[in-house]
Coordinates of C-alpha atoms and ligand atoms in Angstrom, one line a residue:
X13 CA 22.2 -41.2 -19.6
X14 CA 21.3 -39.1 -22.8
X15 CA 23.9 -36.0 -23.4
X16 CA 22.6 -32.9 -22.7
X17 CA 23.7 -28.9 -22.2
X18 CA 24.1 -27.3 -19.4
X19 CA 24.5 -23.3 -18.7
X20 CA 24.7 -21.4 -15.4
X21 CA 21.9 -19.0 -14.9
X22 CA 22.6 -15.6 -13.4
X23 CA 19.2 -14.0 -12.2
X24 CA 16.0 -15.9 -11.7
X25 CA 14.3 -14.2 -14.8
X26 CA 17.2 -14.9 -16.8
X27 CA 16.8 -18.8 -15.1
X28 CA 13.1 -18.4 -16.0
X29 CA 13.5 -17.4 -19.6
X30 CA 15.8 -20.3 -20.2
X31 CA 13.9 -23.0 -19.1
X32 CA 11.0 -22.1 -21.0
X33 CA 12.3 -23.6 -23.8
X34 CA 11.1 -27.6 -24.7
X35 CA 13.4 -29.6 -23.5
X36 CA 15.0 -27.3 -20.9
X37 CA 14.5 -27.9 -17.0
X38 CA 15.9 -26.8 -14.0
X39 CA 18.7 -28.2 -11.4
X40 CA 19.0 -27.6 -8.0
X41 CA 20.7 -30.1 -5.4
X42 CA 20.0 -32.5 -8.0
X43 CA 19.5 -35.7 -5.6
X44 CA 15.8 -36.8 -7.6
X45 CA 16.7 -35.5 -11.4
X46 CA 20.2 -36.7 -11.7
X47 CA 18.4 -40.4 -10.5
X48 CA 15.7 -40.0 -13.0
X49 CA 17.9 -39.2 -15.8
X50 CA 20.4 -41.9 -15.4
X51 CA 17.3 -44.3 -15.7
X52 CA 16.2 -42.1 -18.3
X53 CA 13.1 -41.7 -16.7
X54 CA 13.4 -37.7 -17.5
X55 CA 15.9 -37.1 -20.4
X56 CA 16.0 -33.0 -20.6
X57 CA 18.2 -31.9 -23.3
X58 CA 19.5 -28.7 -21.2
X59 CA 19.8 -27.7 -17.9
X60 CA 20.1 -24.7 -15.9
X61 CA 21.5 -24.7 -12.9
X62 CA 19.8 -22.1 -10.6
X63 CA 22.6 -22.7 -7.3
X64 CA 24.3 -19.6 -8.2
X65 CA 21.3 -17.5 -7.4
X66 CA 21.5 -16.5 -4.3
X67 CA 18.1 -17.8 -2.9
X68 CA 20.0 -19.3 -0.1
X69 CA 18.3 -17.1 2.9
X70 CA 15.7 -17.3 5.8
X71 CA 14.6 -14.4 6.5
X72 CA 11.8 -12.9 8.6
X73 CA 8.9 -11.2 7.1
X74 CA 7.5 -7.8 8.1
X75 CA 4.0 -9.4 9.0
X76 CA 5.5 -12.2 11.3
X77 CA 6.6 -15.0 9.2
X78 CA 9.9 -16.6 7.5
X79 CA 10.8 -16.1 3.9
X80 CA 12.9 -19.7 2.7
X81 CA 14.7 -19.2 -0.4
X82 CA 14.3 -22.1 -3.2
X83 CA 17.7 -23.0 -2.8
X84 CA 18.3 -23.4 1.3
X85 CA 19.0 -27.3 1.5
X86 CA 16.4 -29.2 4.1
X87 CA 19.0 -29.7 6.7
X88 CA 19.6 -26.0 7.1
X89 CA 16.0 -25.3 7.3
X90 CA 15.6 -28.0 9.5
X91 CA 18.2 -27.0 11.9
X92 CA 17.0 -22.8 11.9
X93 CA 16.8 -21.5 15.4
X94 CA 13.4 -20.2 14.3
X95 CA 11.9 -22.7 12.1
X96 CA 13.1 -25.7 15.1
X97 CA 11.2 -23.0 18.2
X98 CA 8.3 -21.2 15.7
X99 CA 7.2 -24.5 13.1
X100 CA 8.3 -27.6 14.5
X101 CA 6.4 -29.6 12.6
X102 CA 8.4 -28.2 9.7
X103 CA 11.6 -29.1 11.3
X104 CA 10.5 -32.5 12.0
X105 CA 8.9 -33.9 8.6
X106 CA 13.0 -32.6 7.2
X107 CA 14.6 -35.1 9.7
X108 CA 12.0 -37.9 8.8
X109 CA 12.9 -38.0 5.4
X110 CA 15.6 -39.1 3.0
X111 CA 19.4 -39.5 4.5
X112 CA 21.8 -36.5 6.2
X113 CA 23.8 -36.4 3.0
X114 CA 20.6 -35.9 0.9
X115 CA 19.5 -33.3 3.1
X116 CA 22.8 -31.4 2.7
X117 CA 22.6 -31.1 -1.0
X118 CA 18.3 -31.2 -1.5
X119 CA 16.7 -27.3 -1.7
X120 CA 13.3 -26.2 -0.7
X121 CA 12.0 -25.7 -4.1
X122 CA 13.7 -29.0 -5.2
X123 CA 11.3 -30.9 -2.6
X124 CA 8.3 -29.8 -3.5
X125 CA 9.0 -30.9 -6.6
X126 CA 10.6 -34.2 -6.4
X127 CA 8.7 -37.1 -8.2
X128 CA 7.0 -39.6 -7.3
X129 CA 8.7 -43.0 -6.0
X130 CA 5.8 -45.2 -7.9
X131 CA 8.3 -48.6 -9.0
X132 CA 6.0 -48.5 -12.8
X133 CA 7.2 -44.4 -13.0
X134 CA 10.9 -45.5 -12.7
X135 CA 10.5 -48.5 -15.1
X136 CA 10.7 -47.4 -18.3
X137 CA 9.5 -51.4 -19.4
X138 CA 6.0 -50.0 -18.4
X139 CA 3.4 -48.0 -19.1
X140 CA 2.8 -45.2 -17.3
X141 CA 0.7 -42.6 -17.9
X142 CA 3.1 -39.9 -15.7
X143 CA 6.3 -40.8 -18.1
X144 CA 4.7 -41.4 -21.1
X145 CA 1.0 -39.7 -21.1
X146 CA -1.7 -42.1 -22.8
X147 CA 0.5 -45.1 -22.0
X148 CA -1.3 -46.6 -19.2
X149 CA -1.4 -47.0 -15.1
X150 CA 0.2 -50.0 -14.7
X151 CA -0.2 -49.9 -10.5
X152 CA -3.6 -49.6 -10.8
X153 CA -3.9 -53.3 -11.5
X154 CA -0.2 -54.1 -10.0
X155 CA 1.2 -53.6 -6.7
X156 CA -0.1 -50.5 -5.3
X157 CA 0.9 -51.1 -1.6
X158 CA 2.4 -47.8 -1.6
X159 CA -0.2 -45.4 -4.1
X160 CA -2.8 -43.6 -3.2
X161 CA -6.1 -43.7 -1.8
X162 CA -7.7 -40.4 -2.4
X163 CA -7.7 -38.2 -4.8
X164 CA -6.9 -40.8 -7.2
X165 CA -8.0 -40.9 -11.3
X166 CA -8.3 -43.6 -13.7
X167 CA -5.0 -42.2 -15.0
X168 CA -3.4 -42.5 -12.1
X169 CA -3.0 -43.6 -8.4
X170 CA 0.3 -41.9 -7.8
X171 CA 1.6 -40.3 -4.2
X172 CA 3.6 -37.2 -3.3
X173 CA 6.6 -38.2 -1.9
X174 CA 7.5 -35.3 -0.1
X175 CA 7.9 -35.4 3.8
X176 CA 8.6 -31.7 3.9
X177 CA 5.5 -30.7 1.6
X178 CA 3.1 -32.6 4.4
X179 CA 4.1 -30.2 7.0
X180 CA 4.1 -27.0 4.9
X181 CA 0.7 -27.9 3.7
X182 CA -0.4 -28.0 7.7
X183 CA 1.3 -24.5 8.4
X184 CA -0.6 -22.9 5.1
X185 CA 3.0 -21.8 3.2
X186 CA 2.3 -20.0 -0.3
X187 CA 5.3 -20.5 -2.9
X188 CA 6.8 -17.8 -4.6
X189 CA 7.7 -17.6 -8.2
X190 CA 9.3 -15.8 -11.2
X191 CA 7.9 -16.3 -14.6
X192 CA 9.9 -16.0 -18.1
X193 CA 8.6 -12.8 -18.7
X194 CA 9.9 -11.3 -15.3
X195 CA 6.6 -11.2 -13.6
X196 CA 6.4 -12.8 -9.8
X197 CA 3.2 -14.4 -8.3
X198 CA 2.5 -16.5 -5.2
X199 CA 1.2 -19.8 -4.8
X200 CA -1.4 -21.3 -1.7
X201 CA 0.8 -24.1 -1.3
X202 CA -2.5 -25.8 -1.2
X203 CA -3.1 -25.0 -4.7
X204 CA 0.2 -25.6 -5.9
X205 CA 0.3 -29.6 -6.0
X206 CA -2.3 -30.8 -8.7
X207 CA -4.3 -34.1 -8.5
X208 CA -3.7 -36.1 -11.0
X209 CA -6.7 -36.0 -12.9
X210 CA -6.7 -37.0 -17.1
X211 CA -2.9 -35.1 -16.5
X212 CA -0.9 -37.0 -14.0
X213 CA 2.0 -35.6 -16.2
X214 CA 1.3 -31.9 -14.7
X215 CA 2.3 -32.0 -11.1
X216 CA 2.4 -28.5 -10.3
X217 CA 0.5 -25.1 -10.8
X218 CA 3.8 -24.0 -12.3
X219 CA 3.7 -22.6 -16.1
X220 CA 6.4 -23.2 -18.6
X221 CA 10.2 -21.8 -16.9
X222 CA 8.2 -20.8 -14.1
X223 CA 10.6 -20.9 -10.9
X224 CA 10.2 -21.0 -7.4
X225 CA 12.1 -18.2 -5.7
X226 CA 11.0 -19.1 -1.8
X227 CA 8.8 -20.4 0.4
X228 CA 6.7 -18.1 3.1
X229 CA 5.3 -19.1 6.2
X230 CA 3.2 -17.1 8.0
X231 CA 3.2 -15.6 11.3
X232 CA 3.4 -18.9 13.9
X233 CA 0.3 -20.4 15.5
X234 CA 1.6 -22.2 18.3
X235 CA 0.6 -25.3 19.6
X236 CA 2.3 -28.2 19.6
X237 CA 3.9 -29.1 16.8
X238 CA 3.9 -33.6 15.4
X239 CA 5.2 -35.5 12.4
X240 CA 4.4 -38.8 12.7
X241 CA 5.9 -40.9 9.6
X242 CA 4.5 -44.7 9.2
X243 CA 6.8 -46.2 6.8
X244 CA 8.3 -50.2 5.8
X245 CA 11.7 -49.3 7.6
X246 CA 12.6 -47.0 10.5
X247 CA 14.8 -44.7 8.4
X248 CA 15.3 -44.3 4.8
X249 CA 11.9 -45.3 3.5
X250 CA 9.2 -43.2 2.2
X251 CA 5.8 -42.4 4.2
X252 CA 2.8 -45.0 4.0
X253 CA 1.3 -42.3 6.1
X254 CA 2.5 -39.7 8.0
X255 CA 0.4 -37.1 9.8
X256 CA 2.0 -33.5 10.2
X257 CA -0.4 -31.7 12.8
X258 CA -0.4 -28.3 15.0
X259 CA -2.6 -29.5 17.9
X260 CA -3.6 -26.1 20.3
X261 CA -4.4 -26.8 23.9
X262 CA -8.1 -26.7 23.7
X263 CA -8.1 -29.8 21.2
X264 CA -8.5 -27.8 18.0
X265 CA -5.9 -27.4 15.4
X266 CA -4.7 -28.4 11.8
X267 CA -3.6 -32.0 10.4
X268 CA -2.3 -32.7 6.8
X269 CA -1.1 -36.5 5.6
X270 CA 1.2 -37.5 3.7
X271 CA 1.6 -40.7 1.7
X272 CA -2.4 -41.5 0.7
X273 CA -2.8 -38.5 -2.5
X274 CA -1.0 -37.2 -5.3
X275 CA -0.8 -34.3 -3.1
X276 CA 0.1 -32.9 0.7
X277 CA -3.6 -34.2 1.9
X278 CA -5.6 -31.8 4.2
X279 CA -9.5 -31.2 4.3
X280 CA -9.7 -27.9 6.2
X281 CA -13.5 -29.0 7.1
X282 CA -12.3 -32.5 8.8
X283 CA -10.7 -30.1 11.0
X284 CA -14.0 -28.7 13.4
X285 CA -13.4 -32.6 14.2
X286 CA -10.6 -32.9 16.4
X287 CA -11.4 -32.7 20.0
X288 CA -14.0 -35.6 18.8
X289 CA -10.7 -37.8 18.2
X290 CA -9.1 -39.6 15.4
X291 CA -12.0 -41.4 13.9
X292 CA -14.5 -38.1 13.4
X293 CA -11.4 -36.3 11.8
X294 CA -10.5 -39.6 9.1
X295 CA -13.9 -40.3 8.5
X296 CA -13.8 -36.8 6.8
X297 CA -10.7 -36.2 5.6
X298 CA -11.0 -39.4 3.5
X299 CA -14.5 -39.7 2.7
X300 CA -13.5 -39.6 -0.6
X301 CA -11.2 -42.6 -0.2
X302 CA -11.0 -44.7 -3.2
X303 CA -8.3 -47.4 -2.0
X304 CA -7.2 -50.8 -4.3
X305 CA -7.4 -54.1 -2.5
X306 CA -3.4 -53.7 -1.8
X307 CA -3.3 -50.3 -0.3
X308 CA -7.2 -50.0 2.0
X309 CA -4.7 -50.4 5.1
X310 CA -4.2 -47.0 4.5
X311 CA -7.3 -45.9 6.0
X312 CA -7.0 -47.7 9.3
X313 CA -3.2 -46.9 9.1
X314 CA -4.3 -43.3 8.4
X315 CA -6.7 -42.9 11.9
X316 CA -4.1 -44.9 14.1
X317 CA -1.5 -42.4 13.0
X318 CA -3.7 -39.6 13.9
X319 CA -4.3 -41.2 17.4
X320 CA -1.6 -41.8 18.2
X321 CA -0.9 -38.3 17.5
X322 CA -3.6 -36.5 19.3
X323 CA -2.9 -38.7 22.6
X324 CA 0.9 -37.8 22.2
X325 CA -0.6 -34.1 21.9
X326 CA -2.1 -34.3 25.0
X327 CA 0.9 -34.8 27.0
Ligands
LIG429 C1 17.6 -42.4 -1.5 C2 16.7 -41.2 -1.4 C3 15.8 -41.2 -0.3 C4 14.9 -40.2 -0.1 N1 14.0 -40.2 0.9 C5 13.1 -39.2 1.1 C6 12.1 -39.2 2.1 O1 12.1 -40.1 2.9 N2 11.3 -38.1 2.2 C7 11.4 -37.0 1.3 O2 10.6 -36.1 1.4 N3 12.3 -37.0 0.3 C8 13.1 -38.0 0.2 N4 14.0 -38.0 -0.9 C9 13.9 -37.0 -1.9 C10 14.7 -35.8 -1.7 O3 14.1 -35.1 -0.6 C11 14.6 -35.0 -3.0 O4 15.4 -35.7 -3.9 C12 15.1 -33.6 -2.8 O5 14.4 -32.9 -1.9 C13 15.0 -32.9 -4.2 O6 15.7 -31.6 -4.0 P1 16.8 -31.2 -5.0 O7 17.2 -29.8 -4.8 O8 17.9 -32.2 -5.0 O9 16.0 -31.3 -6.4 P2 16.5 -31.6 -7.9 O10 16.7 -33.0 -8.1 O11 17.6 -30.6 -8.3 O12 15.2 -31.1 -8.7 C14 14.0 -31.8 -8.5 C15 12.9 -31.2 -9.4 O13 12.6 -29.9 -9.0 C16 12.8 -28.9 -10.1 N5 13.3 -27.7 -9.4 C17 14.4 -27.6 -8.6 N6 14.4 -26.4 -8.1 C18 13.5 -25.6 -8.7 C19 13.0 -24.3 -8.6 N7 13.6 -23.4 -7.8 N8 12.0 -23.9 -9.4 C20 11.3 -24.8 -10.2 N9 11.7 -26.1 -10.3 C21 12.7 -26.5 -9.6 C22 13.8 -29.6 -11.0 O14 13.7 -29.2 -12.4 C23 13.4 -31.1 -10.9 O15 12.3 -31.3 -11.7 C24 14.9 -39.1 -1.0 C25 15.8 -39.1 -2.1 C26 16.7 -40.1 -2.3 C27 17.7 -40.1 -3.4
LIG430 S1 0.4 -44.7 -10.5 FE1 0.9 -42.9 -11.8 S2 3.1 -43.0 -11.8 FE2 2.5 -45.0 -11.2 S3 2.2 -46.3 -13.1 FE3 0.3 -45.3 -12.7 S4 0.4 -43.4 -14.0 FE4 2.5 -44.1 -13.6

């Protein structure tokens, strides 16, 4: 591990301002940075810690909705009264992923944010156009059992990790932020995970020291609420696929997947096609598949997932 500074921040714009600076990132729970920078995968040469901030509540907006701060760890989210009654799916995507002692220390704005798992990203041996921009894509001709199989670029075939992400993608969460210069803004989560384009680097719509503050939901939809993660192991393994749906009782609904883009994957269009099944609904939502020889399970994976949670919908 490279030495590095460290300094406490005080207020998210005084965070914000800090972190602007080259070099300088942000720590939160610390469970994906601290890996990376042991491997020297990222080597920041200061961090500020943003746990003294306060963002730590859930609370209830005046339209409907819940307000997450950045910094309320996933098994606290997960285990809200509201969040486990309201936006299940939420809940449930927590619980699928990582370990309970992961979960106690990993935030909400920390998830989003976490890197991908791609085995080339964490070997610094290799190219890699995400470390080291201009470098190369080293899965693209290598094992890419795990990569994508949309939304993927000649620079890169990368997923988003993030089981949480899936299901806040489904429930249409915007992210809030503070910026160096004291301003706020909101995110669509939809528009805050980037594909990876000629920029695989650039993972978020976030600016330079930009911070996440929280996390909205909006009002609750009902239905019932799946995550359905496919993955190499029962527990402790990251998502092939997973599906994160809100299924209503006439048939119609929302679905988002996880594991097949560089990105929380949902085509709002694909869904007109659910009370036509799991086939109409793929066919759309990865029309644009692109898959290598290694990973076009995927795509069958993806509709079988999405069957079997439309019949477990059903009741
Ligand atoms: C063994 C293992 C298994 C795992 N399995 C899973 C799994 O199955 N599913 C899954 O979804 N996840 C899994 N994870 C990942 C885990 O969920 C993440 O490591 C965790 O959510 C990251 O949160 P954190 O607060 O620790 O982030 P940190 O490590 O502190 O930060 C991660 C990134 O977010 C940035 N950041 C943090 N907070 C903010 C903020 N407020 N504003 C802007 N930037 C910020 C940091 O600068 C850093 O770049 C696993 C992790 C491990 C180690
Ligand atoms: S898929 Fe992306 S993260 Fe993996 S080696 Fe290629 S550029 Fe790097």
């Amino acid at each position: 591990m490279r030495s590095f500074t460290y300094e406490k921040a005080a207020t998210p714009a005084q965070a914000a301002r800090a972190a602007r600076e080259p070099g300088a990132k942000f720590i939160a729970g610390g469970t994906n940075l601290l890996d990376l920078m042991k491997l020297e995968v990222e080597t920041p040469q200061h961090l500020v810690d943003v746990n003294g901030l306060g963002l730590d509540k859930i609370e209830s907006t005046p339209e409907g909705g819940l307000r997450i701060g950045t910094l309320v760890r996933n098994t606290d989210l997960a285990a809200d009264a509201r969040v486990r009654r309201d936006y299940a799916v939420l809940s449930r995507a927590i619980v699928a992923g990582a370990s309970g002692q992961i979960r106690n220390m990993a935030t909400t704005g920390g998830n989003l944010l976490q890197r991908t798992r791609c085995h080339y990203f964490y070997d610094t041996n290799q190219p890699c156009n995400k470390r080291v921009p201009g470098s190369g894509c080293s899965a693209i001709e290598g094992f890419s059992r795990q990569h994508a199989v949309v939304g993927v670029s000649k620079a890169c075939i990368a997923v988003h990790p993030s089981d949480m992400a899936v299901a806040m993608r489904a429930l249409d969460a915007t992210v809030e932020t503070v910026k160096p210069d004291g301003s706020s803004r909101t995110i669509p989560i939809a528009q805050f995970h980037r594909l990876p384009g000629t920029t695989p680097h650039v993972e978020s719509d976030l600016a330079a020291g930009e911070l996440i503050t929280a996390v909205t939901l909006p009002k609750p939809i009902g239905g019932t609420h799946i995550y359905h993660k496919v993955r190499d192991r029962s527990s402790y393994a990251f998502a092939l696929v997973s599906v994160a749906a809100i299924v209503q009782r006439d048939g119609t609904g929302r679905v988002a997947l996880g594991g097949v883009a560089h990105k929380p994957w949902r085509v709002e269009a694909a869904e007109s096609e659910m009370p036509n099944g799991a086939k109409a609904v793929t066919k759309r939502l990865l029309a644009e598949a692109k898959p290598t020889k290694e990973n076009a399970f995927k795509v069958q994976l993806a509709e079988c997932t999405l069957d079997s949670v439309l019949t477990q919908a059903k009741g």
